[in-house]
Amino acid sequence: MKIAILSRNRKLYSTRRLAEAGVQRGHDVHIIDPLRCTIDIASQRPTIQFKKQELTGFEAVIPRIGASITYYGLAVVRQFEMMGVYSLNESVAIGRSRDKLRSLQLLARSGVGLPLTGFAHSVDDTDALIEMVGGAPLVVKLLEGTQGRGVVLAETYKAAESVIDAFRELDANFLVQEFIREAAGADIRCFVIGEKVVASMKRQAKEGEFRSNLHRGGSARLVKLTPEERSTAVRAAKTMGLNVAGVDILRSNHGPVVMEVNSSPGLEGIEAATNKDVAGQLVQFVEKNAKPYKTRTRGKG
Ligand SMILES: Nc1ncnc2c1ncn2[C@@H]1O[C@H](COP(=O)(O)OP(=O)(O)OP(=O)(O)O)[C@@H](O)[C@H]1O
Ligand SMILES: [Mg+2]
């Protein structure tokens, strides 16, 4: 098969591994920087130019669109879809996953377990927001934060009030969430492909920290999932419409709760922690499922 990996950087571990796995399985793999693609939307026949050449003959794309290039990156994925090329994750599903509020609303609607969460842009009633998640301790999250930045634990009611008021003053978008203390600084990353969790790892925060992000000194190891955790992860990915997803779960007293669904989950941490060929499994999924004009949403919605 002729497969395009949409990635800005061919040196990234995930990009490299996907290319390697594709070639190993006999495919013609091209790494394409979406920001260097020119989209022809004016004509009857949708096309994409890359380095002044028209891209033709592709049967599948594997999008690895970073958060910082979501807008243009998704336009490129959408264009491939309009050309009838199969995309491992559809543009609409990736778009959903990039909007934290929308994601949590969709997950809530389909009954996926979530931490009690309240949203606010500029609330006048801080008390109500704090009550909504059951009071302190609680977690306040800036919506545009990643790698644990902008995630604050407020231990007391007073602290919660101060943090919320400060964020409000900055006119920031944030959410307020029940603090899952019993997770004890750990979360679980479930790597979902299709209807299966193919690999999972537990990330443990370093001593004295509640955020398990590897960038904040957390460590990852193998973990055995309960059937409920498995089904929660699969259901979360399915709700978002993602064939491939990294579903982050906290172990709470009231069962597994989903914190986030990532549409471009990294391969490095999970392959290292589990010793599994996750890249190979992704390529196999593409082989089984890629058909022309299979995109369910065709870039709509
Ligand atoms: N409600 C919560 N209760 C307990 N711990 C939490 C809660 N929310 C987040 N954490 C911890 O903080 C870490 C960072 O939170 P989160 O994943 O929401 O933000 P982020 O990593 O900055 O964002 P993103 O995952 O979008 O890059 C989580 O991995 C988890 O260990
Ligand atoms: Mg996170």
Short mmCIF file of C-alpha atoms and ligand atoms in Angstrom, two decimals:
data_model
loop_
_atom_site.label_atom_id
_atom_site.label_comp_id
_atom_site.label_asym_id
_atom_site.label_seq_id
_atom_site.Cartn_x
_atom_site.Cartn_y
_atom_site.Cartn_z
CA MET A 1 0.00 0.00 0.00
CA LYS A 2 1.02 3.58 -0.53
CA ILE A 3 0.76 5.22 2.90
CA ALA A 4 1.32 8.83 3.96
CA ILE A 5 2.38 9.63 7.49
CA LEU A 6 1.40 13.22 8.17
CA SER A 7 4.06 14.50 10.52
CA ARG A 8 6.12 17.66 10.83
CA ASN A 9 9.23 15.85 11.93
CA ARG A 10 10.57 12.57 10.61
CA LYS A 11 12.97 12.30 13.54
CA LEU A 12 10.25 11.95 16.14
CA TYR A 13 10.17 8.49 17.69
CA SER A 14 6.52 7.86 16.79
CA THR A 15 6.98 8.98 13.19
CA ARG A 16 10.12 6.89 12.79
CA ARG A 17 8.53 3.79 14.27
CA LEU A 18 5.43 4.06 12.10
CA ALA A 19 7.52 4.48 8.96
CA GLU A 20 9.72 1.56 9.98
CA ALA A 21 6.73 -0.68 10.72
CA GLY A 22 5.12 0.24 7.39
CA VAL A 23 8.23 -0.51 5.38
CA GLN A 24 8.78 -3.74 7.29
CA ARG A 25 5.31 -4.85 6.29
CA GLY A 26 6.04 -4.14 2.64
CA HIS A 27 4.40 -0.75 2.19
CA ASP A 28 5.47 2.33 0.27
CA VAL A 29 5.64 4.86 3.10
CA HIS A 30 5.97 8.64 2.64
CA ILE A 31 6.44 11.07 5.51
CA ILE A 32 4.69 14.30 4.61
CA ASP A 33 4.85 17.57 6.50
CA PRO A 34 1.27 18.86 6.45
CA LEU A 35 2.48 22.44 6.69
CA ARG A 36 4.26 22.01 3.36
CA CYS A 37 1.14 20.82 1.60
CA THR A 38 -0.81 23.11 -0.68
CA ILE A 39 -4.49 22.38 -0.93
CA ASP A 40 -6.47 22.97 -4.10
CA ILE A 41 -10.03 23.43 -2.98
CA ALA A 42 -11.24 25.49 -5.89
CA SER A 43 -11.39 22.75 -8.48
CA GLN A 44 -13.89 19.94 -9.01
CA ARG A 45 -11.15 17.45 -8.38
CA PRO A 46 -9.63 18.01 -4.92
CA THR A 47 -5.84 17.72 -4.93
CA ILE A 48 -2.85 18.27 -2.68
CA GLN A 49 0.54 19.49 -3.80
CA PHE A 50 3.62 18.64 -1.78
CA LYS A 51 6.93 20.22 -2.73
CA LYS A 52 5.35 21.26 -6.04
CA GLN A 53 4.18 17.74 -6.90
CA GLU A 54 0.66 16.43 -6.82
CA LEU A 55 0.12 13.66 -4.28
CA THR A 56 -1.46 10.72 -6.05
CA GLY A 57 -2.06 7.05 -5.47
CA PHE A 58 -2.24 7.13 -1.69
CA GLU A 59 -4.49 4.52 -0.11
CA ALA A 60 -4.16 5.61 3.50
CA VAL A 61 -2.92 8.43 5.70
CA ILE A 62 -1.76 8.15 9.28
CA PRO A 63 -2.25 11.60 10.78
CA ARG A 64 0.15 12.70 13.51
CA ILE A 65 -1.12 16.24 13.84
CA GLY A 66 0.40 18.12 16.78
CA ALA A 67 -1.83 20.40 18.83
CA SER A 68 -0.03 23.50 17.61
CA ILE A 69 -0.89 22.83 13.96
CA THR A 70 -4.40 21.50 14.45
CA TYR A 71 -6.11 24.03 12.20
CA TYR A 72 -4.07 23.60 9.03
CA GLY A 73 -3.16 19.99 9.75
CA LEU A 74 -6.81 19.00 9.89
CA ALA A 75 -7.52 20.84 6.64
CA VAL A 76 -4.92 18.60 5.00
CA VAL A 77 -6.44 15.44 6.51
CA ARG A 78 -9.88 16.61 5.36
CA GLN A 79 -8.57 17.15 1.85
CA PHE A 80 -7.23 13.58 1.77
CA GLU A 81 -10.65 12.40 2.90
CA MET A 82 -12.30 14.37 0.12
CA MET A 83 -9.93 12.68 -2.31
CA GLY A 84 -11.28 9.36 -1.03
CA VAL A 85 -8.13 8.44 0.88
CA TYR A 86 -8.66 6.50 4.12
CA SER A 87 -7.48 8.28 7.25
CA LEU A 88 -6.62 6.18 10.30
CA ASN A 89 -8.28 8.81 12.48
CA GLU A 90 -10.84 10.98 10.75
CA SER A 91 -10.42 14.74 10.72
CA VAL A 92 -13.71 15.32 12.51
CA ALA A 93 -12.79 12.93 15.32
CA ILE A 94 -9.38 14.55 15.78
CA GLY A 95 -11.08 17.95 15.85
CA ARG A 96 -13.45 16.77 18.60
CA SER A 97 -10.60 15.46 20.70
CA ARG A 98 -8.77 18.81 20.53
CA ASP A 99 -11.62 20.56 22.30
CA LYS A 100 -11.55 19.50 25.96
CA LEU A 101 -15.01 20.79 26.77
CA ARG A 102 -16.60 19.17 23.76
CA SER A 103 -14.81 15.90 24.48
CA LEU A 104 -15.99 15.75 28.08
CA GLN A 105 -19.52 16.65 27.06
CA LEU A 106 -19.58 13.87 24.46
CA LEU A 107 -18.15 11.36 26.93
CA ALA A 108 -20.68 12.37 29.58
CA ARG A 109 -23.52 11.95 27.12
CA SER A 110 -22.51 8.41 26.34
CA GLY A 111 -22.21 7.51 30.00
CA VAL A 112 -18.43 7.17 30.26
CA GLY A 113 -17.22 7.64 33.85
CA LEU A 114 -15.70 11.09 34.42
CA PRO A 115 -14.45 13.04 37.39
CA LEU A 116 -17.07 15.58 38.53
CA THR A 117 -16.21 18.53 36.34
CA GLY A 118 -17.42 22.10 36.00
CA PHE A 119 -16.53 24.56 33.26
CA ALA A 120 -16.26 28.27 33.50
CA HIS A 121 -15.12 31.09 31.36
CA SER A 122 -15.79 33.98 33.56
CA VAL A 123 -17.95 32.93 36.48
CA ASP A 124 -19.46 35.40 38.83
CA ASP A 125 -20.36 32.65 41.20
CA THR A 126 -17.16 30.96 42.31
CA ASP A 127 -18.96 29.25 45.21
CA ALA A 128 -21.35 27.43 42.88
CA LEU A 129 -18.49 26.17 40.76
CA ILE A 130 -16.66 24.84 43.82
CA GLU A 131 -19.82 23.18 45.12
CA MET A 132 -20.47 21.64 41.72
CA VAL A 133 -17.45 19.37 42.13
CA GLY A 134 -18.05 18.65 45.79
CA GLY A 135 -15.86 21.33 47.36
CA ALA A 136 -12.12 21.27 48.11
CA PRO A 137 -9.72 19.67 47.51
CA LEU A 138 -10.18 20.18 43.80
CA VAL A 139 -8.15 20.53 40.64
CA VAL A 140 -8.24 23.60 38.42
CA LYS A 141 -7.03 23.16 34.84
CA LEU A 142 -6.23 25.73 32.23
CA LEU A 143 -7.70 24.43 28.98
CA GLU A 144 -4.67 25.27 26.91
CA GLY A 145 -2.15 23.61 29.25
CA THR A 146 -0.22 20.44 28.41
CA GLN A 147 2.38 18.31 30.16
CA GLY A 148 0.90 19.15 33.53
CA ARG A 149 1.44 22.88 33.19
CA GLY A 150 -1.63 24.79 34.24
CA VAL A 151 -2.96 21.94 36.38
CA VAL A 152 -3.28 23.15 39.97
CA LEU A 153 -4.34 21.29 43.09
CA ALA A 154 -6.25 23.47 45.53
CA GLU A 155 -6.29 21.71 48.90
CA THR A 156 -8.64 24.08 50.69
CA TYR A 157 -11.75 26.04 49.87
CA LYS A 158 -9.82 29.30 50.27
CA ALA A 159 -7.05 28.16 47.92
CA ALA A 160 -9.63 27.04 45.36
CA GLU A 161 -11.33 30.41 45.52
CA SER A 162 -8.04 32.27 45.03
CA VAL A 163 -6.93 30.15 42.06
CA ILE A 164 -10.31 30.40 40.35
CA ASP A 165 -10.46 34.15 40.90
CA ALA A 166 -6.93 34.55 39.55
CA PHE A 167 -7.72 32.55 36.39
CA ARG A 168 -10.90 34.52 35.99
CA GLU A 169 -8.96 37.76 36.28
CA LEU A 170 -6.70 36.57 33.45
CA ASP A 171 -9.78 35.84 31.35
CA ALA A 172 -8.52 32.26 30.94
CA ASN A 173 -10.56 29.22 29.91
CA PHE A 174 -10.40 26.65 32.66
CA LEU A 175 -12.25 23.77 34.21
CA VAL A 176 -12.68 22.72 37.80
CA GLN A 177 -12.55 19.05 38.67
CA GLU A 178 -13.03 16.78 41.62
CA PHE A 179 -9.61 15.74 42.95
CA ILE A 180 -9.24 11.95 42.76
CA ARG A 181 -6.98 11.59 45.79
CA GLU A 182 -7.22 7.80 45.84
CA ALA A 183 -5.47 7.68 42.44
CA ALA A 184 -2.39 8.48 44.55
CA GLY A 185 -0.51 10.34 41.84
CA ALA A 186 -1.01 7.65 39.22
CA ASP A 187 -2.93 7.52 35.99
CA ILE A 188 -3.31 4.83 33.37
CA ARG A 189 -2.70 5.32 29.68
CA CYS A 190 -4.70 2.88 27.58
CA PHE A 191 -3.63 2.63 23.97
CA VAL A 192 -6.73 1.77 21.97
CA ILE A 193 -6.72 0.47 18.40
CA GLY A 194 -10.14 -0.29 16.94
CA GLU A 195 -12.11 -2.03 19.64
CA LYS A 196 -9.17 -3.18 21.71
CA VAL A 197 -6.75 -1.87 24.30
CA VAL A 198 -3.51 -3.15 22.77
CA ALA A 199 -1.16 -1.79 25.43
CA SER A 200 -1.40 0.03 28.72
CA MET A 201 0.90 1.59 31.26
CA LYS A 202 0.64 3.14 34.67
CA ARG A 203 2.33 6.47 35.11
CA GLN A 204 3.28 7.31 38.67
CA ALA A 205 4.09 10.83 39.78
CA LYS A 206 7.33 11.39 41.62
CA GLU A 207 7.24 11.74 45.39
CA GLY A 208 5.31 14.78 46.58
CA GLU A 209 3.66 15.42 43.19
CA PHE A 210 0.12 14.56 42.09
CA ARG A 211 0.68 14.97 38.35
CA SER A 212 1.96 11.81 36.73
CA ASN A 213 3.25 13.44 33.52
CA LEU A 214 6.56 11.90 32.45
CA HIS A 215 7.72 15.46 31.71
CA ARG A 216 7.29 16.20 35.41
CA GLY A 217 9.45 13.31 36.53
CA GLY A 218 6.78 10.62 36.54
CA SER A 219 7.70 7.02 35.74
CA ALA A 220 5.89 4.44 33.64
CA ARG A 221 5.42 0.74 34.13
CA LEU A 222 3.28 -2.12 32.98
CA VAL A 223 -0.16 -2.45 34.48
CA LYS A 224 -2.91 -5.04 34.33
CA LEU A 225 -6.27 -3.54 33.51
CA THR A 226 -9.59 -4.62 34.91
CA PRO A 227 -12.31 -5.54 32.41
CA GLU A 228 -14.15 -2.35 33.42
CA GLU A 229 -11.09 -0.24 32.67
CA ARG A 230 -10.73 -1.90 29.28
CA SER A 231 -14.34 -1.34 28.34
CA THR A 232 -14.23 2.26 29.57
CA ALA A 233 -11.19 3.02 27.38
CA VAL A 234 -12.73 1.39 24.32
CA ARG A 235 -16.04 3.13 24.87
CA ALA A 236 -14.30 6.51 25.26
CA ALA A 237 -12.40 6.09 21.97
CA LYS A 238 -15.54 4.96 20.21
CA THR A 239 -17.56 7.88 21.51
CA MET A 240 -14.99 10.25 20.08
CA GLY A 241 -15.02 8.35 16.79
CA LEU A 242 -11.31 7.60 17.05
CA ASN A 243 -9.85 4.35 15.69
CA VAL A 244 -6.64 5.09 17.53
CA ALA A 245 -6.59 6.82 20.88
CA GLY A 246 -4.64 7.22 24.07
CA VAL A 247 -7.22 7.17 26.82
CA ASP A 248 -6.05 8.45 30.21
CA ILE A 249 -7.88 6.99 33.17
CA LEU A 250 -7.76 7.60 36.91
CA ARG A 251 -8.63 4.82 39.36
CA SER A 252 -11.26 6.37 41.57
CA ASN A 253 -13.41 5.01 44.40
CA HIS A 254 -16.33 5.16 42.02
CA GLY A 255 -14.63 3.17 39.26
CA PRO A 256 -12.42 4.21 36.36
CA VAL A 257 -12.84 7.84 35.29
CA VAL A 258 -11.56 9.23 32.01
CA MET A 259 -9.43 12.35 32.16
CA GLU A 260 -8.63 12.73 28.53
CA VAL A 261 -8.73 11.10 25.09
CA ASN A 262 -5.70 11.81 22.93
CA SER A 263 -5.93 11.38 19.16
CA SER A 264 -2.17 11.27 18.48
CA PRO A 265 -0.86 9.18 21.35
CA GLY A 266 2.90 8.91 21.51
CA LEU A 267 4.53 5.53 20.92
CA GLU A 268 7.79 5.94 22.77
CA GLY A 269 6.57 5.67 26.37
CA ILE A 270 4.08 2.89 25.70
CA GLU A 271 6.43 0.74 23.59
CA ALA A 272 9.20 1.13 26.15
CA ALA A 273 6.94 0.30 29.11
CA THR A 274 5.24 -2.69 27.48
CA ASN A 275 7.83 -3.98 25.01
CA LYS A 276 5.07 -4.23 22.43
CA ASP A 277 5.18 -3.42 18.74
CA VAL A 278 2.38 -0.89 18.85
CA ALA A 279 3.49 0.74 15.58
CA GLY A 280 3.18 -2.63 13.82
CA GLN A 281 -0.34 -3.07 15.17
CA LEU A 282 -1.32 0.37 13.89
CA VAL A 283 -0.10 -0.49 10.42
CA GLN A 284 -1.95 -3.81 10.55
CA PHE A 285 -5.13 -1.97 11.44
CA VAL A 286 -4.65 0.27 8.41
CA GLU A 287 -4.13 -2.78 6.18
CA LYS A 288 -7.39 -4.32 7.37
CA ASN A 289 -9.52 -1.21 7.26
CA ALA A 290 -8.29 1.11 4.50
CA LYS A 291 -10.81 1.35 1.69
CA PRO A 292 -11.46 4.23 -0.69
CA TYR A 293 -14.18 6.69 0.35
CA LYS A 294 -14.63 4.95 3.66
CA THR A 295 -14.54 8.15 5.72
CA ARG A 296 -17.79 8.26 7.65
CA THR A 297 -17.96 11.99 8.04
CA ARG A 298 -16.25 13.09 4.80
CA GLY A 299 -14.99 16.18 6.58
CA LYS A 300 -18.49 17.25 7.53
CA GLY A 301 -19.62 18.25 11.00
N1 LIG B 1 -9.00 15.29 38.79
C1 LIG B 1 -7.79 14.81 39.06
N2 LIG B 1 -7.55 14.11 40.18
C2 LIG B 1 -6.32 13.61 40.46
N3 LIG B 1 -5.25 13.78 39.66
C3 LIG B 1 -5.41 14.47 38.52
C4 LIG B 1 -6.68 15.01 38.16
N4 LIG B 1 -6.55 15.63 36.97
C5 LIG B 1 -5.28 15.49 36.61
N5 LIG B 1 -4.56 14.80 37.54
C6 LIG B 1 -3.15 14.46 37.46
O1 LIG B 1 -2.47 15.53 36.81
C7 LIG B 1 -1.90 15.10 35.58
C8 LIG B 1 -2.02 16.18 34.51
O2 LIG B 1 -3.39 16.43 34.20
P1 LIG B 1 -3.97 16.47 32.72
O3 LIG B 1 -3.56 15.25 31.99
O4 LIG B 1 -5.39 16.79 32.84
O5 LIG B 1 -3.23 17.74 32.15
P2 LIG B 1 -2.06 17.84 31.09
O6 LIG B 1 -1.25 16.59 31.09
O7 LIG B 1 -1.37 19.13 31.37
O8 LIG B 1 -2.87 18.00 29.79
P3 LIG B 1 -2.81 17.09 28.49
O9 LIG B 1 -2.94 15.68 28.98
O10 LIG B 1 -3.96 17.60 27.72
O11 LIG B 1 -1.48 17.35 27.87
C9 LIG B 1 -2.62 13.83 35.23
O12 LIG B 1 -1.81 12.97 34.45
C10 LIG B 1 -2.94 13.23 36.61
O13 LIG B 1 -1.84 12.48 37.11
MG MG B 2 -2.17 14.62 30.55
#
